[in-house]
């Protein structure tokens, strides 16, 4: 009897196949992290608000029907593409340690937290994410980062990139020898490679 089941946690069970999960149409929470999944079909579970499939072996996943998702954990997979265009309710998105060098976040204007460490990212556009409070994007290939439209930003972790230009509202840096974040009154924590910073305010 699964018709009324709303939450399912099957993490760390050495599962290689979740065929049949599509019948759990009432689920709002699904946790299947730390397994050996190579595919996951949640297209029929349209009420999902929380999905955690971190630390599996997925190279792709179709989430176009999951328009209610608020929390999405996709860390430690082999993802090369992902379409978030239907997820206007997304609040937290974690996709560290994948192979997603680019991602369109323009439809996800309610995002509060993003973690995207080690994806080979060369550019990330967060200009429409005015609610964004935390951005973790270290170990990528970023040469510039524009946070001038993110007044709610509190935590930034961007070390081990190739940043030569960092714009934080009124603060603009060049070669990261000068770092000025005086325009970001919400900022409480920042992590950068500070070896070459000669002046910071």
mmCIF file of N, CA and C in Angstrom, residues 34-102:
data_model
loop_
_atom_site.group_PDB
_atom_site.id
_atom_site.type_symbol
_atom_site.label_atom_id
_atom_site.label_comp_id
_atom_site.label_asym_id
_atom_site.label_seq_id
_atom_site.Cartn_x
_atom_site.Cartn_y
_atom_site.Cartn_z
ATOM 1 N N UNK A 34 23.857 7.910 -1.833
ATOM 2 C CA UNK A 34 24.852 6.879 -1.516
ATOM 3 C C UNK A 34 24.382 5.476 -1.904
ATOM 4 N N UNK A 35 24.026 5.338 -3.185
ATOM 5 C CA UNK A 35 23.722 4.034 -3.752
ATOM 6 C C UNK A 35 24.544 3.865 -5.027
ATOM 7 N N UNK A 36 24.130 2.974 -5.911
ATOM 8 C CA UNK A 36 24.858 2.725 -7.152
ATOM 9 C C UNK A 36 23.941 2.894 -8.356
ATOM 10 N N UNK A 37 23.075 3.875 -8.291
ATOM 11 C CA UNK A 37 22.106 4.105 -9.360
ATOM 12 C C UNK A 37 22.772 4.718 -10.588
ATOM 13 N N UNK A 38 22.417 4.210 -11.752
ATOM 14 C CA UNK A 38 22.853 4.808 -13.013
ATOM 15 C C UNK A 38 21.701 5.508 -13.715
ATOM 16 N N UNK A 39 20.478 5.290 -13.232
ATOM 17 C CA UNK A 39 19.307 5.977 -13.783
ATOM 18 C C UNK A 39 18.278 6.155 -12.676
ATOM 19 N N UNK A 40 17.432 7.165 -12.840
ATOM 20 C CA UNK A 40 16.386 7.444 -11.855
ATOM 21 C C UNK A 40 15.236 8.140 -12.572
ATOM 22 N N UNK A 41 14.060 7.520 -12.523
ATOM 23 C CA UNK A 41 12.875 8.066 -13.181
ATOM 24 C C UNK A 41 11.883 8.553 -12.136
ATOM 25 N N UNK A 42 11.822 9.879 -11.966
ATOM 26 C CA UNK A 42 10.868 10.471 -11.021
ATOM 27 C C UNK A 42 9.864 11.360 -11.754
ATOM 28 N N UNK A 43 9.720 11.133 -13.049
ATOM 29 C CA UNK A 43 8.865 11.993 -13.867
ATOM 30 C C UNK A 43 7.397 11.924 -13.473
ATOM 31 N N UNK A 44 6.964 10.805 -12.878
ATOM 32 C CA UNK A 44 5.560 10.665 -12.484
ATOM 33 C C UNK A 44 5.304 11.142 -11.053
ATOM 34 N N UNK A 45 6.365 11.488 -10.328
ATOM 35 C CA UNK A 45 6.226 11.918 -8.930
ATOM 36 C C UNK A 45 6.259 13.443 -8.913
ATOM 37 N N UNK A 46 5.209 14.044 -9.392
ATOM 38 C CA UNK A 46 5.192 15.483 -9.657
ATOM 39 C C UNK A 46 5.082 16.338 -8.401
ATOM 40 N N UNK A 47 4.770 15.728 -7.257
ATOM 41 C CA UNK A 47 4.636 16.489 -6.018
ATOM 42 C C UNK A 47 5.913 16.575 -5.203
ATOM 43 N N UNK A 48 7.014 16.044 -5.713
ATOM 44 C CA UNK A 48 8.273 16.076 -4.973
ATOM 45 C C UNK A 48 8.691 17.511 -4.659
ATOM 46 N N UNK A 49 8.994 17.749 -3.384
ATOM 47 C CA UNK A 49 9.587 19.025 -2.986
ATOM 48 C C UNK A 49 11.034 18.847 -2.539
ATOM 49 N N UNK A 50 11.414 17.618 -2.187
ATOM 50 C CA UNK A 50 12.763 17.312 -1.701
ATOM 51 C C UNK A 50 13.268 16.069 -2.423
ATOM 52 N N UNK A 51 14.410 16.192 -3.086
ATOM 53 C CA UNK A 51 14.999 15.052 -3.798
ATOM 54 C C UNK A 51 16.504 15.042 -3.556
ATOM 55 N N UNK A 52 16.985 13.921 -3.025
ATOM 56 C CA UNK A 52 18.414 13.750 -2.754
ATOM 57 C C UNK A 52 18.890 12.465 -3.420
ATOM 58 N N UNK A 53 19.643 12.615 -4.517
ATOM 59 C CA UNK A 53 20.241 11.441 -5.166
ATOM 60 C C UNK A 53 21.761 11.601 -5.222
ATOM 61 N N UNK A 54 22.312 12.269 -4.219
ATOM 62 C CA UNK A 54 23.757 12.493 -4.154
ATOM 63 C C UNK A 54 24.515 11.172 -4.062
ATOM 64 N N UNK A 55 25.733 11.198 -4.602
ATOM 65 C CA UNK A 55 26.648 10.047 -4.515
ATOM 66 C C UNK A 55 26.050 8.786 -5.123
ATOM 67 N N UNK A 56 25.673 8.915 -6.395
ATOM 68 C CA UNK A 56 25.288 7.789 -7.226
ATOM 69 C C UNK A 56 26.130 7.848 -8.501
ATOM 70 N N UNK A 57 25.645 7.270 -9.584
ATOM 71 C CA UNK A 57 26.410 7.250 -10.831
ATOM 72 C C UNK A 57 25.574 7.743 -11.996
ATOM 73 N N UNK A 58 24.715 8.712 -11.741
ATOM 74 C CA UNK A 58 23.837 9.231 -12.782
ATOM 75 C C UNK A 58 24.598 10.164 -13.724
ATOM 76 N N UNK A 59 24.419 9.966 -15.021
ATOM 77 C CA UNK A 59 24.994 10.872 -16.017
ATOM 78 C C UNK A 59 23.943 11.827 -16.561
ATOM 79 N N UNK A 60 22.656 11.510 -16.326
ATOM 80 C CA UNK A 60 21.576 12.398 -16.746
ATOM 81 C C UNK A 60 20.337 12.093 -15.914
ATOM 82 N N UNK A 61 19.429 13.062 -15.845
ATOM 83 C CA UNK A 61 18.160 12.876 -15.164
ATOM 84 C C UNK A 61 17.167 13.884 -15.718
ATOM 85 N N UNK A 62 15.930 13.453 -15.929
ATOM 86 C CA UNK A 62 14.876 14.321 -16.436
ATOM 87 C C UNK A 62 14.012 14.773 -15.271
ATOM 88 N N UNK A 63 14.081 16.083 -14.956
ATOM 89 C CA UNK A 63 13.300 16.639 -13.854
ATOM 90 C C UNK A 63 12.285 17.662 -14.361
ATOM 91 N N UNK A 64 11.966 17.597 -15.628
ATOM 92 C CA UNK A 64 11.090 18.603 -16.220
ATOM 93 C C UNK A 64 9.674 18.569 -15.663
ATOM 94 N N UNK A 65 9.235 17.427 -15.134
ATOM 95 C CA UNK A 65 7.890 17.329 -14.548
ATOM 96 C C UNK A 65 7.860 17.660 -13.062
ATOM 97 N N UNK A 66 9.024 17.851 -12.470
ATOM 98 C CA UNK A 66 9.113 18.046 -11.018
ATOM 99 C C UNK A 66 9.156 19.533 -10.680
ATOM 100 N N UNK A 67 8.061 20.193 -10.986
ATOM 101 C CA UNK A 67 8.014 21.655 -10.893
ATOM 102 C C UNK A 67 7.887 22.155 -9.457
ATOM 103 N N UNK A 68 7.629 21.256 -8.500
ATOM 104 C CA UNK A 68 7.466 21.665 -7.105
ATOM 105 C C UNK A 68 8.739 21.554 -6.280
ATOM 106 N N UNK A 69 9.827 21.090 -6.896
ATOM 107 C CA UNK A 69 11.068 20.868 -6.156
ATOM 108 C C UNK A 69 11.575 22.151 -5.499
ATOM 109 N N UNK A 70 11.890 22.031 -4.209
ATOM 110 C CA UNK A 70 12.469 23.138 -3.456
ATOM 111 C C UNK A 70 13.912 22.836 -3.052
ATOM 112 N N UNK A 71 14.190 21.574 -2.755
ATOM 113 C CA UNK A 71 15.522 21.151 -2.310
ATOM 114 C C UNK A 71 16.007 20.037 -3.233
ATOM 115 N N UNK A 72 17.139 20.268 -3.882
ATOM 116 C CA UNK A 72 17.671 19.311 -4.845
ATOM 117 C C UNK A 72 19.152 19.070 -4.556
ATOM 118 N N UNK A 73 19.475 17.803 -4.226
ATOM 119 C CA UNK A 73 20.838 17.398 -3.908
ATOM 120 C C UNK A 73 21.320 16.431 -4.986
ATOM 121 N N UNK A 74 22.235 16.903 -5.818
ATOM 122 C CA UNK A 74 22.730 16.110 -6.949
ATOM 123 C C UNK A 74 24.236 15.918 -6.889
ATOM 124 N N UNK A 75 24.833 16.104 -5.733
ATOM 125 C CA UNK A 75 26.290 16.016 -5.571
ATOM 126 C C UNK A 75 26.846 14.646 -5.983
ATOM 127 N N UNK A 76 28.102 14.655 -6.407
ATOM 128 C CA UNK A 76 28.854 13.408 -6.605
ATOM 129 C C UNK A 76 28.156 12.416 -7.527
ATOM 130 N N UNK A 77 27.844 12.882 -8.718
ATOM 131 C CA UNK A 77 27.362 12.014 -9.776
ATOM 132 C C UNK A 77 28.245 12.239 -11.001
ATOM 133 N N UNK A 78 27.745 11.917 -12.177
ATOM 134 C CA UNK A 78 28.494 12.125 -13.413
ATOM 135 C C UNK A 78 27.669 12.958 -14.390
ATOM 136 N N UNK A 79 26.886 13.873 -13.842
ATOM 137 C CA UNK A 79 25.970 14.674 -14.638
ATOM 138 C C UNK A 79 26.718 15.620 -15.568
ATOM 139 N N UNK A 80 26.323 15.635 -16.828
ATOM 140 C CA UNK A 80 26.910 16.541 -17.809
ATOM 141 C C UNK A 80 25.918 17.602 -18.260
ATOM 142 N N UNK A 81 24.626 17.400 -17.959
ATOM 143 C CA UNK A 81 23.615 18.406 -18.296
ATOM 144 C C UNK A 81 22.432 18.248 -17.352
ATOM 145 N N UNK A 82 21.725 19.364 -17.157
ATOM 146 C CA UNK A 82 20.532 19.338 -16.322
ATOM 147 C C UNK A 82 19.680 20.549 -16.671
ATOM 148 N N UNK A 83 18.385 20.330 -16.829
ATOM 149 C CA UNK A 83 17.456 21.411 -17.168
ATOM 150 C C UNK A 83 16.631 21.751 -15.931
ATOM 151 N N UNK A 84 16.829 22.976 -15.428
ATOM 152 C CA UNK A 84 16.100 23.436 -14.243
ATOM 153 C C UNK A 84 15.011 24.432 -14.610
ATOM 154 N N UNK A 85 14.697 24.539 -15.879
ATOM 155 C CA UNK A 85 13.798 25.573 -16.372
ATOM 156 C C UNK A 85 12.393 25.534 -15.809
ATOM 157 N N UNK A 86 11.937 24.362 -15.345
ATOM 158 C CA UNK A 86 10.571 24.248 -14.834
ATOM 159 C C UNK A 86 10.491 24.422 -13.327
ATOM 160 N N UNK A 87 11.629 24.623 -12.669
ATOM 161 C CA UNK A 87 11.675 24.614 -11.197
ATOM 162 C C UNK A 87 11.725 26.027 -10.610
ATOM 163 N N UNK A 88 10.639 26.743 -10.705
ATOM 164 C CA UNK A 88 10.603 28.110 -10.181
ATOM 165 C C UNK A 88 10.555 28.142 -8.657
ATOM 166 N N UNK A 89 10.275 26.999 -8.015
ATOM 167 C CA UNK A 89 10.184 26.936 -6.553
ATOM 168 C C UNK A 89 11.502 26.553 -5.886
ATOM 169 N N UNK A 90 12.545 26.279 -6.665
ATOM 170 C CA UNK A 90 13.807 25.780 -6.121
ATOM 171 C C UNK A 90 14.439 26.792 -5.164
ATOM 172 N N UNK A 91 14.811 26.311 -3.967
ATOM 173 C CA UNK A 91 15.413 27.151 -2.928
ATOM 174 C C UNK A 91 16.876 26.781 -2.705
ATOM 175 N N UNK A 92 17.155 25.489 -2.523
ATOM 176 C CA UNK A 92 18.517 24.999 -2.296
ATOM 177 C C UNK A 92 18.888 24.041 -3.418
ATOM 178 N N UNK A 93 20.064 24.255 -4.009
ATOM 179 C CA UNK A 93 20.515 23.402 -5.106
ATOM 180 C C UNK A 93 21.996 23.086 -4.906
ATOM 181 N N UNK A 94 22.298 21.778 -4.803
ATOM 182 C CA UNK A 94 23.646 21.310 -4.562
ATOM 183 C C UNK A 94 24.057 20.378 -5.707
ATOM 184 N N UNK A 95 25.081 20.766 -6.474
ATOM 185 C CA UNK A 95 25.537 19.881 -7.545
ATOM 186 C C UNK A 95 27.067 19.831 -7.602
ATOM 187 N N UNK A 96 27.683 19.814 -6.426
ATOM 188 C CA UNK A 96 29.134 19.688 -6.332
ATOM 189 C C UNK A 96 29.624 18.398 -6.994
ATOM 190 N N UNK A 97 30.823 18.460 -7.554
ATOM 191 C CA UNK A 97 31.522 17.269 -8.052
ATOM 192 C C UNK A 97 30.709 16.509 -9.111
ATOM 193 N N UNK A 98 30.357 17.240 -10.157
ATOM 194 C CA UNK A 98 29.768 16.664 -11.350
ATOM 195 C C UNK A 98 30.571 17.143 -12.548
ATOM 196 N N UNK A 99 29.956 17.141 -13.717
ATOM 197 C CA UNK A 99 30.618 17.609 -14.934
ATOM 198 C C UNK A 99 29.695 18.576 -15.660
ATOM 199 N N UNK A 100 29.211 19.572 -14.902
ATOM 200 C CA UNK A 100 28.252 20.546 -15.412
ATOM 201 C C UNK A 100 28.928 21.903 -15.562
ATOM 202 N N UNK A 101 29.640 22.144 -16.665
ATOM 203 C CA UNK A 101 30.366 23.403 -16.815
ATOM 204 C C UNK A 101 29.474 24.624 -17.025
ATOM 205 N N UNK A 102 28.220 24.400 -17.408
ATOM 206 C CA UNK A 102 27.299 25.523 -17.568
ATOM 207 C C UNK A 102 25.897 25.090 -17.166
#
